[in-house]
PDB file of C-alpha atoms and ligand atoms in Angstrom:
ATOM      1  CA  UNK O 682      25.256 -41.940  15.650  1.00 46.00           C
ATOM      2  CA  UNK O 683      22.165 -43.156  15.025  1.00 49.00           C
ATOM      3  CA  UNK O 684      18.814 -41.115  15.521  1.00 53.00           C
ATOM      4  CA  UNK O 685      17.955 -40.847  19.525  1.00 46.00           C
ATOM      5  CA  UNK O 686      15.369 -43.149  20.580  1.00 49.00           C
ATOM      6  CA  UNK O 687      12.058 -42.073  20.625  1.00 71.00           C
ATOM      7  CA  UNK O 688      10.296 -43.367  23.789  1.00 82.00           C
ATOM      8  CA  UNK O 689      10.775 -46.605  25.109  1.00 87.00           C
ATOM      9  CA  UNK O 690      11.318 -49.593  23.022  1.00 90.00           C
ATOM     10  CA  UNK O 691      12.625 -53.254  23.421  1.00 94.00           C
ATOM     11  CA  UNK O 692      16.206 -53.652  23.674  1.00 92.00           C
ATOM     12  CA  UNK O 693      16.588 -57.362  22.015  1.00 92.00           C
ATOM     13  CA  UNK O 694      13.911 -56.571  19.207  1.00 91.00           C
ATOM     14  CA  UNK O 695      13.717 -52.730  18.578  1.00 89.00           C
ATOM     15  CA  UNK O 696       9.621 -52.484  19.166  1.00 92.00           C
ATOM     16  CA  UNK O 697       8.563 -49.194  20.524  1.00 92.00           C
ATOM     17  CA  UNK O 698       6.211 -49.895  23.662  1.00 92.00           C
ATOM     18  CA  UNK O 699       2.678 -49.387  21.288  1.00 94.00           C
ATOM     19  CA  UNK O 700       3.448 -52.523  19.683  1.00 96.00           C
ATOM     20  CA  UNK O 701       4.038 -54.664  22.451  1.00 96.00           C
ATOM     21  CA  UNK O 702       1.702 -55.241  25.329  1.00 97.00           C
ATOM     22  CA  UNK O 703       4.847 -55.078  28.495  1.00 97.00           C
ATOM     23  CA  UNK O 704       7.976 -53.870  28.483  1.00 95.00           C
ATOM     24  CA  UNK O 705      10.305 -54.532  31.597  1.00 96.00           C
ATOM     25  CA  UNK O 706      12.922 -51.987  32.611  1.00 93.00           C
ATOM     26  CA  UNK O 707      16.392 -53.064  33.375  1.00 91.00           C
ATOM     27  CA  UNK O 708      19.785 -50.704  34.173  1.00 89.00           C
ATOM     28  CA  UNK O 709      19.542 -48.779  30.951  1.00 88.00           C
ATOM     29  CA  UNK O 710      17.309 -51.301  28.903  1.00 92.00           C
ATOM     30  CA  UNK O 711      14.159 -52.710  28.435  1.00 94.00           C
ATOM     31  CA  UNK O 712      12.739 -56.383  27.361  1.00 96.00           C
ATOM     32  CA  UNK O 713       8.951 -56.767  26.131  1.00 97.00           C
ATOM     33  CA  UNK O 714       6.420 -59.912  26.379  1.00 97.00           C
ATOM     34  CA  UNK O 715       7.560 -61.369  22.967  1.00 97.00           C
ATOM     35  CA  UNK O 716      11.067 -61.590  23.756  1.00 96.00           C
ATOM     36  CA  UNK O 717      10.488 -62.978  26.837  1.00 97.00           C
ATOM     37  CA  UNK O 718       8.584 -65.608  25.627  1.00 97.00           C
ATOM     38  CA  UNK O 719      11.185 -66.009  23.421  1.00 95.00           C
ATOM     39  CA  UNK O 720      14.033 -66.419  25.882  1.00 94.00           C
ATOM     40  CA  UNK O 721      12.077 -68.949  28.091  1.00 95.00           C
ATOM     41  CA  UNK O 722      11.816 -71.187  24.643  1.00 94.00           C
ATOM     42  CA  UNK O 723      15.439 -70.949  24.337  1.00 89.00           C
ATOM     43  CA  UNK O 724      15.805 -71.972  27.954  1.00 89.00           C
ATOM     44  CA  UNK O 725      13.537 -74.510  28.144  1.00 91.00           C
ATOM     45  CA  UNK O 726      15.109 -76.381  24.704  1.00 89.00           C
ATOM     46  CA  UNK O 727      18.256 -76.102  26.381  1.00 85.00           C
ATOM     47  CA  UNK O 728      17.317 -77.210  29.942  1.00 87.00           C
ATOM     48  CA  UNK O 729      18.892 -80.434  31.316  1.00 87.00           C
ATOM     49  CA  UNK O 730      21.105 -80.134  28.014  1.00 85.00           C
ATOM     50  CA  UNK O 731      24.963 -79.342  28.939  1.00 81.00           C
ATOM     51  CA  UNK O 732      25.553 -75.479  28.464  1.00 76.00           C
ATOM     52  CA  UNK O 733      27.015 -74.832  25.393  1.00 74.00           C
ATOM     53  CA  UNK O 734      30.597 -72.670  25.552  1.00 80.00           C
ATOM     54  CA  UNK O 735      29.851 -69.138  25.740  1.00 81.00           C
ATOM     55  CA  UNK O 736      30.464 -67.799  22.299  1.00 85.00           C
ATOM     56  CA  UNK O 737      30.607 -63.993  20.593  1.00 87.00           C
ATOM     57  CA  UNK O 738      27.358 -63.837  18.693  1.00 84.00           C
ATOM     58  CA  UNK O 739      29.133 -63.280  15.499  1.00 89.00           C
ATOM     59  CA  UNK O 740      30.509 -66.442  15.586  1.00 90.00           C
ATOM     60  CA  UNK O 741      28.077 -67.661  13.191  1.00 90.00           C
ATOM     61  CA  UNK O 742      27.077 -64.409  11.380  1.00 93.00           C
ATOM     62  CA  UNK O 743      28.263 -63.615   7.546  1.00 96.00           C
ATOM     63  CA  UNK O 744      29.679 -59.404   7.323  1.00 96.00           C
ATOM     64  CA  UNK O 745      25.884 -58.757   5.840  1.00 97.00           C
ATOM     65  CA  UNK O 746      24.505 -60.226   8.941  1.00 95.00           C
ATOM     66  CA  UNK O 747      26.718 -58.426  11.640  1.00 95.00           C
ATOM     67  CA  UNK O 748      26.466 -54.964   9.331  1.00 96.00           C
ATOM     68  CA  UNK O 749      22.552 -55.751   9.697  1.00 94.00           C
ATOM     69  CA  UNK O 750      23.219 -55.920  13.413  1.00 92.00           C
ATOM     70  CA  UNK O 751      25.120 -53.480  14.387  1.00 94.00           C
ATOM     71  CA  UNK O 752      23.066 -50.471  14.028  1.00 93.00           C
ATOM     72  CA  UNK O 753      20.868 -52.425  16.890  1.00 90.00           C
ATOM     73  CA  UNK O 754      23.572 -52.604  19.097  1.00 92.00           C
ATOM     74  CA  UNK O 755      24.322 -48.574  18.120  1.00 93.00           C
ATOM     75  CA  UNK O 756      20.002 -47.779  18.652  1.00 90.00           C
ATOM     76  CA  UNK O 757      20.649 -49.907  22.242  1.00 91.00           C
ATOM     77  CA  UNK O 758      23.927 -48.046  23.193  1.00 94.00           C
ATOM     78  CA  UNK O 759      21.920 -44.738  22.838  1.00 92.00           C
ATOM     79  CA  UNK O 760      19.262 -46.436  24.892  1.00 91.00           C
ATOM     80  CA  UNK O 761      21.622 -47.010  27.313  1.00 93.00           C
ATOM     81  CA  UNK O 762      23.207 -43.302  27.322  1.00 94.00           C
ATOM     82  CA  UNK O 763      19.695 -41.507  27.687  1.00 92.00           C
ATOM     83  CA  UNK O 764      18.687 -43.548  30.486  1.00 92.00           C
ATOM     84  CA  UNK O 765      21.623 -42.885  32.587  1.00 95.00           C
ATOM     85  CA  UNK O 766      21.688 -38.710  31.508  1.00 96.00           C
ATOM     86  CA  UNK O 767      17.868 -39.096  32.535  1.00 94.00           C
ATOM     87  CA  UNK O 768      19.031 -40.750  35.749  1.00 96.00           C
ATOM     88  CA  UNK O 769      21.885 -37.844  36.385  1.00 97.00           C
ATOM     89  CA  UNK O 770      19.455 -35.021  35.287  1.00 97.00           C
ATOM     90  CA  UNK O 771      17.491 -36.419  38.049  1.00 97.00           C
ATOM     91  CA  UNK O 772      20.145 -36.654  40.814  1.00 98.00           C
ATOM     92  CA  UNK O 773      21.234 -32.939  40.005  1.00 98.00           C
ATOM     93  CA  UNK O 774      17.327 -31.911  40.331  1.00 98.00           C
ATOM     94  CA  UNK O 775      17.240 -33.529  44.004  1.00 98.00           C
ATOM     95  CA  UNK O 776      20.719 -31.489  44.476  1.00 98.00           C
ATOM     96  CA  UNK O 777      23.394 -34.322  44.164  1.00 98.00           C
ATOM     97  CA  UNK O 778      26.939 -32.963  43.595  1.00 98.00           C
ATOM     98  CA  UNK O 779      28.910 -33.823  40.603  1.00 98.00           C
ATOM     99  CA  UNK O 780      31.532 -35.303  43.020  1.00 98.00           C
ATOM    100  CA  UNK O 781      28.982 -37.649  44.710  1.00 98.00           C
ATOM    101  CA  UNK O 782      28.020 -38.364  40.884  1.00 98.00           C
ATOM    102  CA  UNK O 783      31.327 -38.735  39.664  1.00 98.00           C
ATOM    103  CA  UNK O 784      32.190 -41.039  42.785  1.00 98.00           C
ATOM    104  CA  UNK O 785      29.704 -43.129  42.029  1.00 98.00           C
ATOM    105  CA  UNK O 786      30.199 -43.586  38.223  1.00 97.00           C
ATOM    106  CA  UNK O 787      34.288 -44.344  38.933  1.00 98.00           C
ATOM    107  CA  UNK O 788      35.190 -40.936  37.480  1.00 98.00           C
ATOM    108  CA  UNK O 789      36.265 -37.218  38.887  1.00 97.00           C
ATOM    109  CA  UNK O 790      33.667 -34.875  39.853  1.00 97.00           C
ATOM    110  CA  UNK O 791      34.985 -32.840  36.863  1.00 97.00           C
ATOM    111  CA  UNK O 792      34.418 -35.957  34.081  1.00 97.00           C
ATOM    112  CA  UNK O 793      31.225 -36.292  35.233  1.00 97.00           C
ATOM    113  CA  UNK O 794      30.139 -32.576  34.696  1.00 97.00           C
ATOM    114  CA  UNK O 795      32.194 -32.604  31.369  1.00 97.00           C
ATOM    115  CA  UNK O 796      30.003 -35.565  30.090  1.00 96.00           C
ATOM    116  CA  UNK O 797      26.446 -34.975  31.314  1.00 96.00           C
ATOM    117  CA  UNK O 798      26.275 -31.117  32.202  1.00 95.00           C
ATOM    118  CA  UNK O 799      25.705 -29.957  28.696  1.00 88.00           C
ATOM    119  CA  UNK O 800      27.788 -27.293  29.688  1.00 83.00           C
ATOM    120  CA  UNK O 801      31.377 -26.335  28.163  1.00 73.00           C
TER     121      UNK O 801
HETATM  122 ZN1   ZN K 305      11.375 -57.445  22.183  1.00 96.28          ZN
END
């Protein structure tokens, strides 16, 4: 595992929020200004152009390139997990039962409390 993130930080680029002027907040994630700006200059070179296929990233990538990459997609996975234990530390502070947790995750009331109680 990689260290736990520290504070938000943008989920495409890595920056912590001091070094960018916005982040936004998605499910889990976050995007700031730059990459934004980014993404709408992909979008607009691409616009009236016929969508290319939809391709795995790696496609193109040497191994040092995708063993560059993937401790990104490791730092965004752990993103991802302390956002939703934030969001399920929050239910169970307003009183939501594991099983109405569980339930809505897809999993048993008893999953659920194995994987974010802390408890064992
Ligand atoms: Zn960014």
């Amino acid at each position: 595992m990689t260290n736990p993130p520290a504070g938000p930080r943008c989920s495409f680029c890595g920056k912590p929020a001091p070094e960018v002027d916005q982040l936004v907040a998605g499910p889990g994630v976050q995007i700031c200004n730059e990459c934004v700006g980014l993404a709408v200059s992909v979008i607009d070179a691409h616009r009236d152009k016929p969508a290319p296929a939809p391709m795995p990233l790696w496609t193109s990538m040497a191994d040092e390139e995708m063993l560059h990459h993937i401790p990104r997609v490791a730092a965004v996975a752990d993103q991802v997990e302390a956002d939703l234990r934030a969001w399920v530390a929050e239910l169970r502070s307003r009183g939501v039962t594991w099983a109405r947790i569980g339930g809505a995750l897809g999993v048993s009331r008893q999953s659920a409390w194995e994987r974010f109680s802390g408890e064992e």
